[in-house]
Coordinates of C-alpha atoms in Angstrom, one line a residue:
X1 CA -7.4 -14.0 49.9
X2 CA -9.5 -11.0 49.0
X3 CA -8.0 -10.9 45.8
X4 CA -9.5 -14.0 44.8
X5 CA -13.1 -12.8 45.3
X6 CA -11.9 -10.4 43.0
X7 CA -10.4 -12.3 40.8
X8 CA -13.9 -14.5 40.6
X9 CA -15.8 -11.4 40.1
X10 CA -13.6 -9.8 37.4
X11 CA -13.9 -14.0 35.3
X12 CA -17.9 -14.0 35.7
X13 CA -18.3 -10.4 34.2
X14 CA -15.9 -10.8 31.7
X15 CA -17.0 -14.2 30.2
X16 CA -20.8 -12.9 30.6
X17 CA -19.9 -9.2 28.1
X18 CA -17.9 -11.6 26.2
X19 CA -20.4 -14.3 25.6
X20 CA -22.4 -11.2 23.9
X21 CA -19.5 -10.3 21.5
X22 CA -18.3 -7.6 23.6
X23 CA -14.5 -7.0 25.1
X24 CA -14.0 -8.4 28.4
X25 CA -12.8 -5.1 30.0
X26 CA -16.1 -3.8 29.9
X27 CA -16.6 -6.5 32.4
X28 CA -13.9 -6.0 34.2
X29 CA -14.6 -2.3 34.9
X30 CA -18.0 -3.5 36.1
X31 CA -16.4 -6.0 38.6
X32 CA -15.0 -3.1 40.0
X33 CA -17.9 -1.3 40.5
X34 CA -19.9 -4.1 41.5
X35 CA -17.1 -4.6 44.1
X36 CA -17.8 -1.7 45.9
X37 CA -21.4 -2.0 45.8
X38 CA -21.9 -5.2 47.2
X39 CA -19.0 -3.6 50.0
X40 CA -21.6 -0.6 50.7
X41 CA -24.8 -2.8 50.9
X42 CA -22.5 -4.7 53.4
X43 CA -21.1 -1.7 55.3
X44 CA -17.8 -2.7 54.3
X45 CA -15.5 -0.1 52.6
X46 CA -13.6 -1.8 49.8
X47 CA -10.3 -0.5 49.0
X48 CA -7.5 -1.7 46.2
X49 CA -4.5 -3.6 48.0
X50 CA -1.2 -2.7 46.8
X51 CA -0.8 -6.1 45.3
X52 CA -4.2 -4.8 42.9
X53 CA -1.8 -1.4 42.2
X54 CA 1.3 -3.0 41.7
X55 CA -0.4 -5.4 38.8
X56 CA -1.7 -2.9 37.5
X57 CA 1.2 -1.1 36.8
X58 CA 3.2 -4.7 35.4
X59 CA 0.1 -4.9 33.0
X60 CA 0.8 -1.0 32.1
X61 CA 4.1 -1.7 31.4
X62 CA 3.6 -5.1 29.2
X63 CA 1.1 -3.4 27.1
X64 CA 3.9 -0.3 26.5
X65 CA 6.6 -3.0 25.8
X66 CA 4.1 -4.9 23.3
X67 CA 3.2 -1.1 21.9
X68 CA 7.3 -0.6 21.3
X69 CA 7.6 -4.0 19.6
X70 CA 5.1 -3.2 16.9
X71 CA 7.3 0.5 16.4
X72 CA 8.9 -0.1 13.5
X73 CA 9.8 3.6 11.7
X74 CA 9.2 2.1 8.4
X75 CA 5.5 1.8 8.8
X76 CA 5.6 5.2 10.8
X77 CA 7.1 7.9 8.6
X78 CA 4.2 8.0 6.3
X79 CA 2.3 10.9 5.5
X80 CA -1.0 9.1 6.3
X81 CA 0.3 7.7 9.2
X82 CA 2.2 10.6 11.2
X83 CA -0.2 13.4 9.4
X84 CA -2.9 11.7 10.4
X85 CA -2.3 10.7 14.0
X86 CA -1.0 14.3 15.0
X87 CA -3.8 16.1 12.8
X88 CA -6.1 14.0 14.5
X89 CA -4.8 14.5 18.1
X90 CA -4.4 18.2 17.4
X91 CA -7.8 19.0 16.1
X92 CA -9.7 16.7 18.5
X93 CA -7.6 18.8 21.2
X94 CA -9.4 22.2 19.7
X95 CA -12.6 20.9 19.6
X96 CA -12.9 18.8 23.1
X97 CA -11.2 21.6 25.5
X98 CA -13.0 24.7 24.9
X99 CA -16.4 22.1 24.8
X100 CA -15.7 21.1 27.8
X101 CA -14.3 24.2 29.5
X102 CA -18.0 26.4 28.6
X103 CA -20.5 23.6 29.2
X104 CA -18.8 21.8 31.9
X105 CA -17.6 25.0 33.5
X106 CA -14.2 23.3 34.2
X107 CA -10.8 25.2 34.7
X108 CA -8.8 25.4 31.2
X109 CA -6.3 23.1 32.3
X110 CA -8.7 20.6 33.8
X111 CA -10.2 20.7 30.3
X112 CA -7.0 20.7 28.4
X113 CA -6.2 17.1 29.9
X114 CA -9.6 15.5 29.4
X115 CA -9.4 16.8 25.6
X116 CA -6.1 14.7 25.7
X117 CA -7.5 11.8 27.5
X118 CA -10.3 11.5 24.9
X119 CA -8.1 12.3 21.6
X120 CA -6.8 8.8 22.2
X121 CA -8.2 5.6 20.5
X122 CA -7.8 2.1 22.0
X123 CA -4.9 0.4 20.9
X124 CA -6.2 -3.0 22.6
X125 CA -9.6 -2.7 21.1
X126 CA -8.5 -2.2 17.5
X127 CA -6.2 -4.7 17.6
X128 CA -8.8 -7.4 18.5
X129 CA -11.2 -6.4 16.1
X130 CA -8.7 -6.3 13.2
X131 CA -7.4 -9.1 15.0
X132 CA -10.0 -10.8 14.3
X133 CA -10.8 -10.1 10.5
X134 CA -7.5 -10.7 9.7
X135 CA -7.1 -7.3 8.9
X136 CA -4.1 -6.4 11.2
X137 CA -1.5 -7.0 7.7
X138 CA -4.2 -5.4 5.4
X139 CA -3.4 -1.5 4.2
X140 CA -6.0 0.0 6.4
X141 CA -5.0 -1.9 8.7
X142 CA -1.5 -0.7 8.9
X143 CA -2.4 3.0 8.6
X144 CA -4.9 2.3 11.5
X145 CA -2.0 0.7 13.6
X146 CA 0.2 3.2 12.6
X147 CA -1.6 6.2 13.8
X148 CA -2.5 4.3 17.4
X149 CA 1.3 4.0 18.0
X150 CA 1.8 7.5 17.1
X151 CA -1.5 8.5 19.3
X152 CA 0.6 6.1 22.1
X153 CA 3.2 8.3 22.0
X154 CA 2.0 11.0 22.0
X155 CA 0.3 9.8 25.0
X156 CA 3.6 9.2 26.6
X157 CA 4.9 12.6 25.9
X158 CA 2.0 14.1 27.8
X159 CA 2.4 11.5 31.0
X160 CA 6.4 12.3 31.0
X161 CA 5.5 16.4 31.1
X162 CA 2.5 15.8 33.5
X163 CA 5.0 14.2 36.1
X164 CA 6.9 16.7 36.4
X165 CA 9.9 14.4 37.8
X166 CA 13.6 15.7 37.0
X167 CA 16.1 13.0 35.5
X168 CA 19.4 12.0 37.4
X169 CA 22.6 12.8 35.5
X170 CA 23.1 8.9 34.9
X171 CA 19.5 9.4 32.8
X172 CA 21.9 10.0 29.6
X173 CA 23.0 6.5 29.6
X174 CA 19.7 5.8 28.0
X175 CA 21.4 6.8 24.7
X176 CA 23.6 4.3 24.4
X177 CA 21.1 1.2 24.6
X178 CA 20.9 1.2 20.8
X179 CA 24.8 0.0 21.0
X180 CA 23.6 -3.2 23.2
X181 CA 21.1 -4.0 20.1
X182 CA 23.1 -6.7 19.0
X183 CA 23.3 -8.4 22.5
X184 CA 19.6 -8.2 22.6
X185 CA 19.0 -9.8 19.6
X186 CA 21.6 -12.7 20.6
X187 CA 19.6 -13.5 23.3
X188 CA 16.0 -13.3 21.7
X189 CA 17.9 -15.8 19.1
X190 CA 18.8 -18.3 21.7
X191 CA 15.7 -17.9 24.6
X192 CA 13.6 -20.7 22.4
X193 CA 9.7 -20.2 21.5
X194 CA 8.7 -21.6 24.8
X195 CA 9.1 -20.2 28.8
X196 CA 12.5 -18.1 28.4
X197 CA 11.4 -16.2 25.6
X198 CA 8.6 -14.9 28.0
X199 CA 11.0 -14.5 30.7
X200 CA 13.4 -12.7 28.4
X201 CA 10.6 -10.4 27.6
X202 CA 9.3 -9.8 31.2
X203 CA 12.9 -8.9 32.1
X204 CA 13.2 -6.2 29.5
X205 CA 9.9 -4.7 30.4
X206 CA 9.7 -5.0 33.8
X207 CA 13.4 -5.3 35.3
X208 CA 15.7 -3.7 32.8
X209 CA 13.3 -1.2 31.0
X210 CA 10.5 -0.3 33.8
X211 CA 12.8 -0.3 36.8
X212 CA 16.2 0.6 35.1
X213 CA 14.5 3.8 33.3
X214 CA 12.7 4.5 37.5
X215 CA 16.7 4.5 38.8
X216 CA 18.0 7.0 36.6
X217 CA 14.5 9.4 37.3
X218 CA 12.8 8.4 34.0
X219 CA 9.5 7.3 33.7
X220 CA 9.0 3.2 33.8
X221 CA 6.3 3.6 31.1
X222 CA 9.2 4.9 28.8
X223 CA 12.0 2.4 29.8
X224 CA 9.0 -0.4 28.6
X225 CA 8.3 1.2 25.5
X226 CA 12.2 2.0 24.6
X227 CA 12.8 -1.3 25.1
X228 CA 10.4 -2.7 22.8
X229 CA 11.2 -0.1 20.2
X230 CA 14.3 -2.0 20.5
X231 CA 13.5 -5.4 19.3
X232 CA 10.9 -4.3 16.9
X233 CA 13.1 -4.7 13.9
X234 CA 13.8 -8.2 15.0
X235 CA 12.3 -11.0 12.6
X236 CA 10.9 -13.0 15.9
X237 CA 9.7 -9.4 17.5
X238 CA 6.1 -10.6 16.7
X239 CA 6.2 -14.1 18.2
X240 CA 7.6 -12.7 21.4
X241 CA 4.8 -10.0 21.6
X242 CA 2.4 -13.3 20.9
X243 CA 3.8 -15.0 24.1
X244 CA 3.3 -11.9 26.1
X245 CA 0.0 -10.7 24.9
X246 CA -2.2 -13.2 27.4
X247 CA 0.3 -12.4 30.5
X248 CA -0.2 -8.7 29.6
X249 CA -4.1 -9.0 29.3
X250 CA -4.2 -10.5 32.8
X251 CA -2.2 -8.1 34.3
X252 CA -4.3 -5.2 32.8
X253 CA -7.8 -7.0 34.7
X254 CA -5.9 -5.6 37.6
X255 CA -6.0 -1.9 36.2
X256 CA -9.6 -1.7 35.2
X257 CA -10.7 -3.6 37.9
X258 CA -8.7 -0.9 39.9
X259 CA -10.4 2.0 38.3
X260 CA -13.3 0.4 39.0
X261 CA -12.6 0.1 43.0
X262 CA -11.8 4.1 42.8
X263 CA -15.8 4.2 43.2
X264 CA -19.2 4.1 42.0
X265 CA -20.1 6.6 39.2
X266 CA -22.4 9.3 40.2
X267 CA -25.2 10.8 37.8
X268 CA -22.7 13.7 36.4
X269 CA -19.9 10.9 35.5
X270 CA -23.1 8.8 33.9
X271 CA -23.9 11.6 31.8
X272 CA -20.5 12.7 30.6
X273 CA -20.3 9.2 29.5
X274 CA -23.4 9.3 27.8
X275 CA -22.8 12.8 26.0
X276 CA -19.2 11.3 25.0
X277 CA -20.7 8.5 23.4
X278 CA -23.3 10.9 21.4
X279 CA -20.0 12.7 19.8
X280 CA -18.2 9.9 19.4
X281 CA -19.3 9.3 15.9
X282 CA -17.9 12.9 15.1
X283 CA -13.9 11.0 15.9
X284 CA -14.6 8.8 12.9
X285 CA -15.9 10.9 10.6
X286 CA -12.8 13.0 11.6
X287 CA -10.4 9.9 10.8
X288 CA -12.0 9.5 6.9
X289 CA -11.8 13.1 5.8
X290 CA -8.5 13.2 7.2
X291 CA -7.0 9.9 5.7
X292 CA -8.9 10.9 2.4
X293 CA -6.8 14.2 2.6
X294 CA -3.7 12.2 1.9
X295 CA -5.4 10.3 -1.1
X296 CA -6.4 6.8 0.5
X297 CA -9.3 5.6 -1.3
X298 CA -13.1 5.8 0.5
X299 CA -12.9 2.5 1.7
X300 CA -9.5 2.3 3.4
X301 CA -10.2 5.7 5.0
X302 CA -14.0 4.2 6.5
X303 CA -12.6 1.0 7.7
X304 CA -9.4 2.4 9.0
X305 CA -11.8 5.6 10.8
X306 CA -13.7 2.7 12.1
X307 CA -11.6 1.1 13.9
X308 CA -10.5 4.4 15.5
X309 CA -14.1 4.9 16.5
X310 CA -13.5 4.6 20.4
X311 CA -11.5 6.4 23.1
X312 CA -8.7 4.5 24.8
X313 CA -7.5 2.7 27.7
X314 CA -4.5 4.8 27.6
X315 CA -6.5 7.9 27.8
X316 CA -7.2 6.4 31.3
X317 CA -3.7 5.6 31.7
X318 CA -2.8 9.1 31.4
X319 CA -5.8 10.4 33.7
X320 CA -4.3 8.4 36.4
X321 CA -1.5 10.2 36.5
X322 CA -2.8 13.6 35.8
X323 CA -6.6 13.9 36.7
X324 CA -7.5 10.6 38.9
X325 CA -10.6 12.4 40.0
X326 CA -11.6 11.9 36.7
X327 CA -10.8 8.2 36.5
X328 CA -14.5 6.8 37.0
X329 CA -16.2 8.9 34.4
X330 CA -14.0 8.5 31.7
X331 CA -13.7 4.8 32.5
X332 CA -17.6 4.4 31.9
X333 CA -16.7 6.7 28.8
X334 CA -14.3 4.3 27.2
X335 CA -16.8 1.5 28.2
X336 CA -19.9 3.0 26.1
X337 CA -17.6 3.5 23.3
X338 CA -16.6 -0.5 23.2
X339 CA -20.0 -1.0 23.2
X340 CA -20.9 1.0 20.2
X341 CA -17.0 0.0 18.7
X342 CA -16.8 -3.6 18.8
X343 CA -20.6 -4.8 17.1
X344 CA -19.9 -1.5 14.8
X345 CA -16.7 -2.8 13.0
X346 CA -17.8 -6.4 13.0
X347 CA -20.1 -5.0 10.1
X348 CA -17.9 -2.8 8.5
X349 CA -17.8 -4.2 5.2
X350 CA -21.4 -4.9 4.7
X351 CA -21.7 -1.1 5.8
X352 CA -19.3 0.4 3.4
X353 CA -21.0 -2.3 0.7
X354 CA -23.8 0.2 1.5
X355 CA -22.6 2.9 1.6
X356 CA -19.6 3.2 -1.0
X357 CA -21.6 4.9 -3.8
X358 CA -21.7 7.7 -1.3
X359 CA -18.6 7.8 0.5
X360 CA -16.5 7.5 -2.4
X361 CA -17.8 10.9 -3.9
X362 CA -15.6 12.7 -1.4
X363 CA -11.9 10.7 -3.1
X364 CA -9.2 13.0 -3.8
X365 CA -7.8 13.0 -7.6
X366 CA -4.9 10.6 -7.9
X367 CA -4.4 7.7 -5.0
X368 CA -2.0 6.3 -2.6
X369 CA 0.6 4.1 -4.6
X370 CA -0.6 1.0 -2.0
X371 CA -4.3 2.3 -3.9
X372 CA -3.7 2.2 -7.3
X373 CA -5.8 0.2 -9.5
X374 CA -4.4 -3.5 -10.2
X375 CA -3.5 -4.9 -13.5
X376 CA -2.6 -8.7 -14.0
X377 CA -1.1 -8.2 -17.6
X378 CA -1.5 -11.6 -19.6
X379 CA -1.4 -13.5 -16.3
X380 CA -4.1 -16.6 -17.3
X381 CA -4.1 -18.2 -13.4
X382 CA -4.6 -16.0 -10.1
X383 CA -3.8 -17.2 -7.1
X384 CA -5.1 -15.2 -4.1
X385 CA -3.5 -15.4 -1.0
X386 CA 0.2 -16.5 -0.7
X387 CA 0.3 -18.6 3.1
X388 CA 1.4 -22.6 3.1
X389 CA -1.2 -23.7 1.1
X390 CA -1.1 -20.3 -2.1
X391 CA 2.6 -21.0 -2.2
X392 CA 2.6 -24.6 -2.4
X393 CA -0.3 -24.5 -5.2
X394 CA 2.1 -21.5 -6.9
X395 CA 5.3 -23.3 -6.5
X396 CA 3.3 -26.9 -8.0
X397 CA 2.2 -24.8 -11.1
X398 CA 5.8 -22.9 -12.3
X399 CA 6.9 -25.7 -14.2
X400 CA 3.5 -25.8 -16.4
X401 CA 4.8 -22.3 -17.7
X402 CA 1.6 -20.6 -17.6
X403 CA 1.5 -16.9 -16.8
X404 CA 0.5 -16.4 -13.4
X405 CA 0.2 -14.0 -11.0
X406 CA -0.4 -14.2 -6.8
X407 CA -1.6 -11.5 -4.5
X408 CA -1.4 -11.3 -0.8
X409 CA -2.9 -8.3 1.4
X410 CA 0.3 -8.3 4.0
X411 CA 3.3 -6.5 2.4
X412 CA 6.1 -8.4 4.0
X413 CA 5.0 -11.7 2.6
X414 CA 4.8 -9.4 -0.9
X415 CA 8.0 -8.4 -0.4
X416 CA 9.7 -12.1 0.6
X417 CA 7.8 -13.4 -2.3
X418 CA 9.2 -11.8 -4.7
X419 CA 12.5 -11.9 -3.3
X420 CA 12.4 -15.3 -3.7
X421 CA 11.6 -15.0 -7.6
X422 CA 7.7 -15.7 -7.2
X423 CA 5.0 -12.8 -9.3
X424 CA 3.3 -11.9 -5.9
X425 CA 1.7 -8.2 -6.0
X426 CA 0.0 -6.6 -3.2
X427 CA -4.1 -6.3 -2.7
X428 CA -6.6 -7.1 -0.6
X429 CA -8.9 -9.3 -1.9
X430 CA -11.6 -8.2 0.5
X431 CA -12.0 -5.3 -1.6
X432 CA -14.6 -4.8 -3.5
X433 CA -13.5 -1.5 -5.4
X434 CA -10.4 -3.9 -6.1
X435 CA -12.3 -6.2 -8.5
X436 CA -14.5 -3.8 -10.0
X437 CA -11.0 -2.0 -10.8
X438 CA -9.4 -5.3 -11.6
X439 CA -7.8 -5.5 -15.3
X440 CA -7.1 -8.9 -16.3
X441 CA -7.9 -9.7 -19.9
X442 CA -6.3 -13.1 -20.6
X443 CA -7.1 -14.7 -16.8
X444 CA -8.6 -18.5 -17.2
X445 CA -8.6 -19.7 -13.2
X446 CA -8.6 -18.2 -10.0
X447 CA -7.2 -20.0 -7.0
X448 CA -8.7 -18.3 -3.8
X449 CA -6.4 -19.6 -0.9
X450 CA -7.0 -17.0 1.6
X451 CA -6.8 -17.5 5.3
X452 CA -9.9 -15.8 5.7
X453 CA -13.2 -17.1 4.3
X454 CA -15.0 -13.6 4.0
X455 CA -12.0 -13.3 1.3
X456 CA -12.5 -15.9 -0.3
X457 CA -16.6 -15.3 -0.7
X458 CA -15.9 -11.5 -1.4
X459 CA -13.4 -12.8 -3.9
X460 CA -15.7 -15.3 -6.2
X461 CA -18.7 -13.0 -5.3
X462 CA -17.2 -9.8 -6.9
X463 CA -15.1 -12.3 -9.6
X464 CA -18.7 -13.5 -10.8
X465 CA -20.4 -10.3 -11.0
X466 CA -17.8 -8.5 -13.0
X467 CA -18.6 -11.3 -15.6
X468 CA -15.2 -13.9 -15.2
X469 CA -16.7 -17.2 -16.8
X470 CA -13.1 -19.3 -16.0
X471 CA -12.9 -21.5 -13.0
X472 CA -12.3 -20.6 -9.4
X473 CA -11.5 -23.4 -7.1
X474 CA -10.6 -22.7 -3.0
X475 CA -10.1 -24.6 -0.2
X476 CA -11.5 -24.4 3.3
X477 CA -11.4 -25.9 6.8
X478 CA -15.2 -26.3 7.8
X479 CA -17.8 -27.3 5.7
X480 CA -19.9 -24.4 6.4
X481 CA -17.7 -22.4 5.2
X482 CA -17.0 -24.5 1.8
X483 CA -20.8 -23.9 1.3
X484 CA -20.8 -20.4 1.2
X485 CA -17.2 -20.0 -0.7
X486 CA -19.4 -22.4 -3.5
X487 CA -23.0 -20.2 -3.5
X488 CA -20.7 -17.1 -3.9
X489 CA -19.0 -18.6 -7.0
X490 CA -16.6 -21.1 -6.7
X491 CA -16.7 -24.1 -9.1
X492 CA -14.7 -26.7 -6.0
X493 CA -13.8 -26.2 -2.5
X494 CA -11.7 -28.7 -1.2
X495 CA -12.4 -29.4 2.7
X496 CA -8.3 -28.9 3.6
X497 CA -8.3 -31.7 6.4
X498 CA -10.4 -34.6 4.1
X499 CA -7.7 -33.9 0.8
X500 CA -5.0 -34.0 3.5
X501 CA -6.2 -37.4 4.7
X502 CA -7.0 -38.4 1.3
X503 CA -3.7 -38.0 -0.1
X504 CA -1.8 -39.5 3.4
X505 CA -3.8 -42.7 2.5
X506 CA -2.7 -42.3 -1.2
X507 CA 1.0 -42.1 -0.1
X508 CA 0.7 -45.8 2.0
X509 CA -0.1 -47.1 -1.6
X510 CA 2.3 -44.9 -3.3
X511 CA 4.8 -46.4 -0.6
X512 CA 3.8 -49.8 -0.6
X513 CA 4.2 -50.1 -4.6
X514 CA 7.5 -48.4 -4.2
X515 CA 8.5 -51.0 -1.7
X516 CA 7.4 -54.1 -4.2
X517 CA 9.0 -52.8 -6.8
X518 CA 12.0 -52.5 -5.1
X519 CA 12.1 -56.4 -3.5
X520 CA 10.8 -57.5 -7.0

């Protein structure tokens, strides 16, 4: 029963940090603080219950499996991407220990791990944010992405060394999972979109990864992220991750809510907080000079350093297990760093708008090839964004025979595309070096039918200012929206659900003339 007072105090501070654009863990971590204060004005000593611990540990494990699902080696052995992670991790290593070992006067080793703990950026928090924005498919995106799930494995390496257990003979059966691959995907094929394709995924995580990988003396945490790892490759590896995301997020309100139990933060875990928040811009800037060393352009390196602008969950993850005296201070740590994290990136492209002429002084000669300059040849119509409604307005306009060209921002919809025979290139249209680089001398009309409106205004905004005179016409779901696509440029936007309903009551007439002449 206790849990649900929990439970209610965990929903009331969540909804009220996210009613301020906030992430609901911040709230959670103050439900568990505010837990044990209301249990000392009461004279009550509140402790977790091993129900708390033990969901805790399921939502450890779900957000591991989710972590291994997203591991495809493709997007991993990159230069930006594994450089950039391990650089990162390394030099953040040098500069946190010895700081903390001479002005905290801690022991090396005690040092040593919080240097770890803090290297880390928050998977979860990034995710949202380019969640979001619709960023997750974009290029900085992926780099951004790409370096947390190196950064979460790392993390994994440390918690497997710092627990010291010793692995059971049978342990070497782990390396012939990759054979039962194909039996795996069989069943992911035939669980359905609905409740056993969640159950299939809680039985690999929990059952047959977590509690197989415990049996054999390996660590549960790496028996839910092999297992993942597993299925990544697998065309419905994202859906399933979708269906476990919300069952994951509630299980993980039992572990900050936990590390907020572990007790009230004193004035010297207040302080470290606030001293780790005053460095953390230093982990950003970090992230662009190093992404910039392997020839991204200024603005991937900002937003991609950006997004890494925090310290992690999984940092805590690892302090449980290593230092849990140290639980409660770097929990308020991670919590000021949302705060500053979260409202920070929700302006990050009016902020590198401003700041551009600057930052892009520091470019290496030569870019990434995902970076070079974009050239539509004697394409006359653009269409920008290649979903349902890009395709169907590409496919509608092939047998005009008109040059045309496509882009799309998500590299696996580039690649299907032009599999299929369609001229789809990547870029993000959200860009704005993009269309000042753009070279596109015979272009006449510009479809923008982006998912996300900031594309779409970015897109006519930019289109307008570098001096296109031809149409631009886009679509949109709100009427808000349709206002500002039109002030930033566009000649028509088309309100998607009015032309739907529009052209369903042109088809009863289209029907109903089809039917007289028929009887006639």
């Amino acid at each position: 029963m206790i849990e649900a007072v929990w439970i209610t105090f965990a929903f009331g501070l969540g909804m009220g940090v996210k009613l301020v654009g906030l992430p609901p863990l911040i709230g959670y971590l103050a439900a568990g603080f505010a837990i044990v204060a209301a249990g000392d004005m009461a004279g009550i000593e509140v402790e977790g219950t091993e129900a708390l611990s033990h969901i805790a540990h399921l939502g450890v494990l779900l957000l591991l499996f989710t972590v291994g699902l997203k591991l495809k080696v493709r997007n991993l052995v990159k230069p930006e991407v594994i450089g950039g992670g391990v650089m990162h991790f390394g030099i953040s290593i040098l500069l946190f220990t010895p700081a903390i070992h001479w002005i905290m006067g801690l022991e090396w080793m005690t040092a040593l791990m919080l240097g770890i703990a803090l290297s880390f950026s928050s998977t979860v928090l990034a995710a949202k944010v380019l969640e979001s924005k619709r960023e997750l498919r974009a290029f900085h995106g992926r780099v951004a992405i790409g370096i947390l799930i190196v950064q979460d494995l790392l993390a994994l390496l440390v918690m497997a060394l710092a627990s010291g257990k010793t692995p059971s003979v049978w342990a070497l059966l782990v390396f012939g999972i990759p054979l039962l691959r194909p039996l795996f995907y069989k069943l992911l094929d035939i669980s359905g979109h609905e409740e056993l394709l969640v159950l299939l995924g809680l039985l690999l995580a929990l059952v047959i990864g977590g509690k197989g990988f415990e049996l054999v003396g390996l660590s549960s945490e790496l028996g839910a992220l092999a297992f993942g790892a597993l299925l990544a490759n697998h065309r419905r590896a994202g859906e399933l991750s979708s269906s476990l995301w919300s069952i994951k997020e509630v299980f993980l309100v039992g572990f900050f809510l936990q590390i907020g139990m572990g007790g009230l933060p004193d004035a010297n875990a207040l302080v470290f907080a606030i001293v780790m928040g005053l460095v953390l811009p230093l982990k950003g800037i970090l992230f662009f000079f190093l992404l910039l060393l392997f020839k991204l352009r200024a603005r991937s390196a900002f937003l991609s350093g950006l997004s890494l602008t925090n310290y992690s969950e999984f940092g805590l993850i690892v302090a449980s297990i290593v230092l849990p005296e140290w639980l409660v201070p770097l929990a308020i740590a991670v919590s000021v760093s949302f705060l500053v994290s979260a409202p920070l990136y929700r302006a990050a492209h009016p902020l590198y708008d401003r700041l551009g002429t600057y930052l892009t002084r520091f470019e290496r000669e030569g870019f990434h090839p995902d970076e070079q300059p974009l050239s539509l040849g004697e394409a006359e119509i653009l269409v920008i964004g290649m979903g349902r409604t890009g395709t169907a307005a590409y496919d509608h306009l092939v047998p005009r025979n008109i040059p045309m060209v496509a882009v799309d921002s998500d590299p696996a919809k580039v690649d299907a595309h032009a599999q299929a025979g369609r001229n789809v290139v990547f870029a993000d249209a959200e860009d704005v070096q993009l269309w000042k680089n753009l070279k596109a001398p015979k272009l006449k009309h510009v479809i923008l039918a982006a998912s996300d409106v900031e594309a779409k205004v970015t897109a006519a905004r930019q289109l307008r200012q570098a001096g296109f005179e031809g149409v631009i016409v886009a679509h949109s779901m709100f009427a808000d929206h349709a206002d500002a696509i039109t002030k930033a440029g566009a000649d028509h936007t088309y309100q998607t659900m009015a032309e739907t309903g529009v052209g369903l009551a042109e088809h009863i007439f289209t029907a109903v003339k089809k039917r007289e002449e028929g009887t006639a």
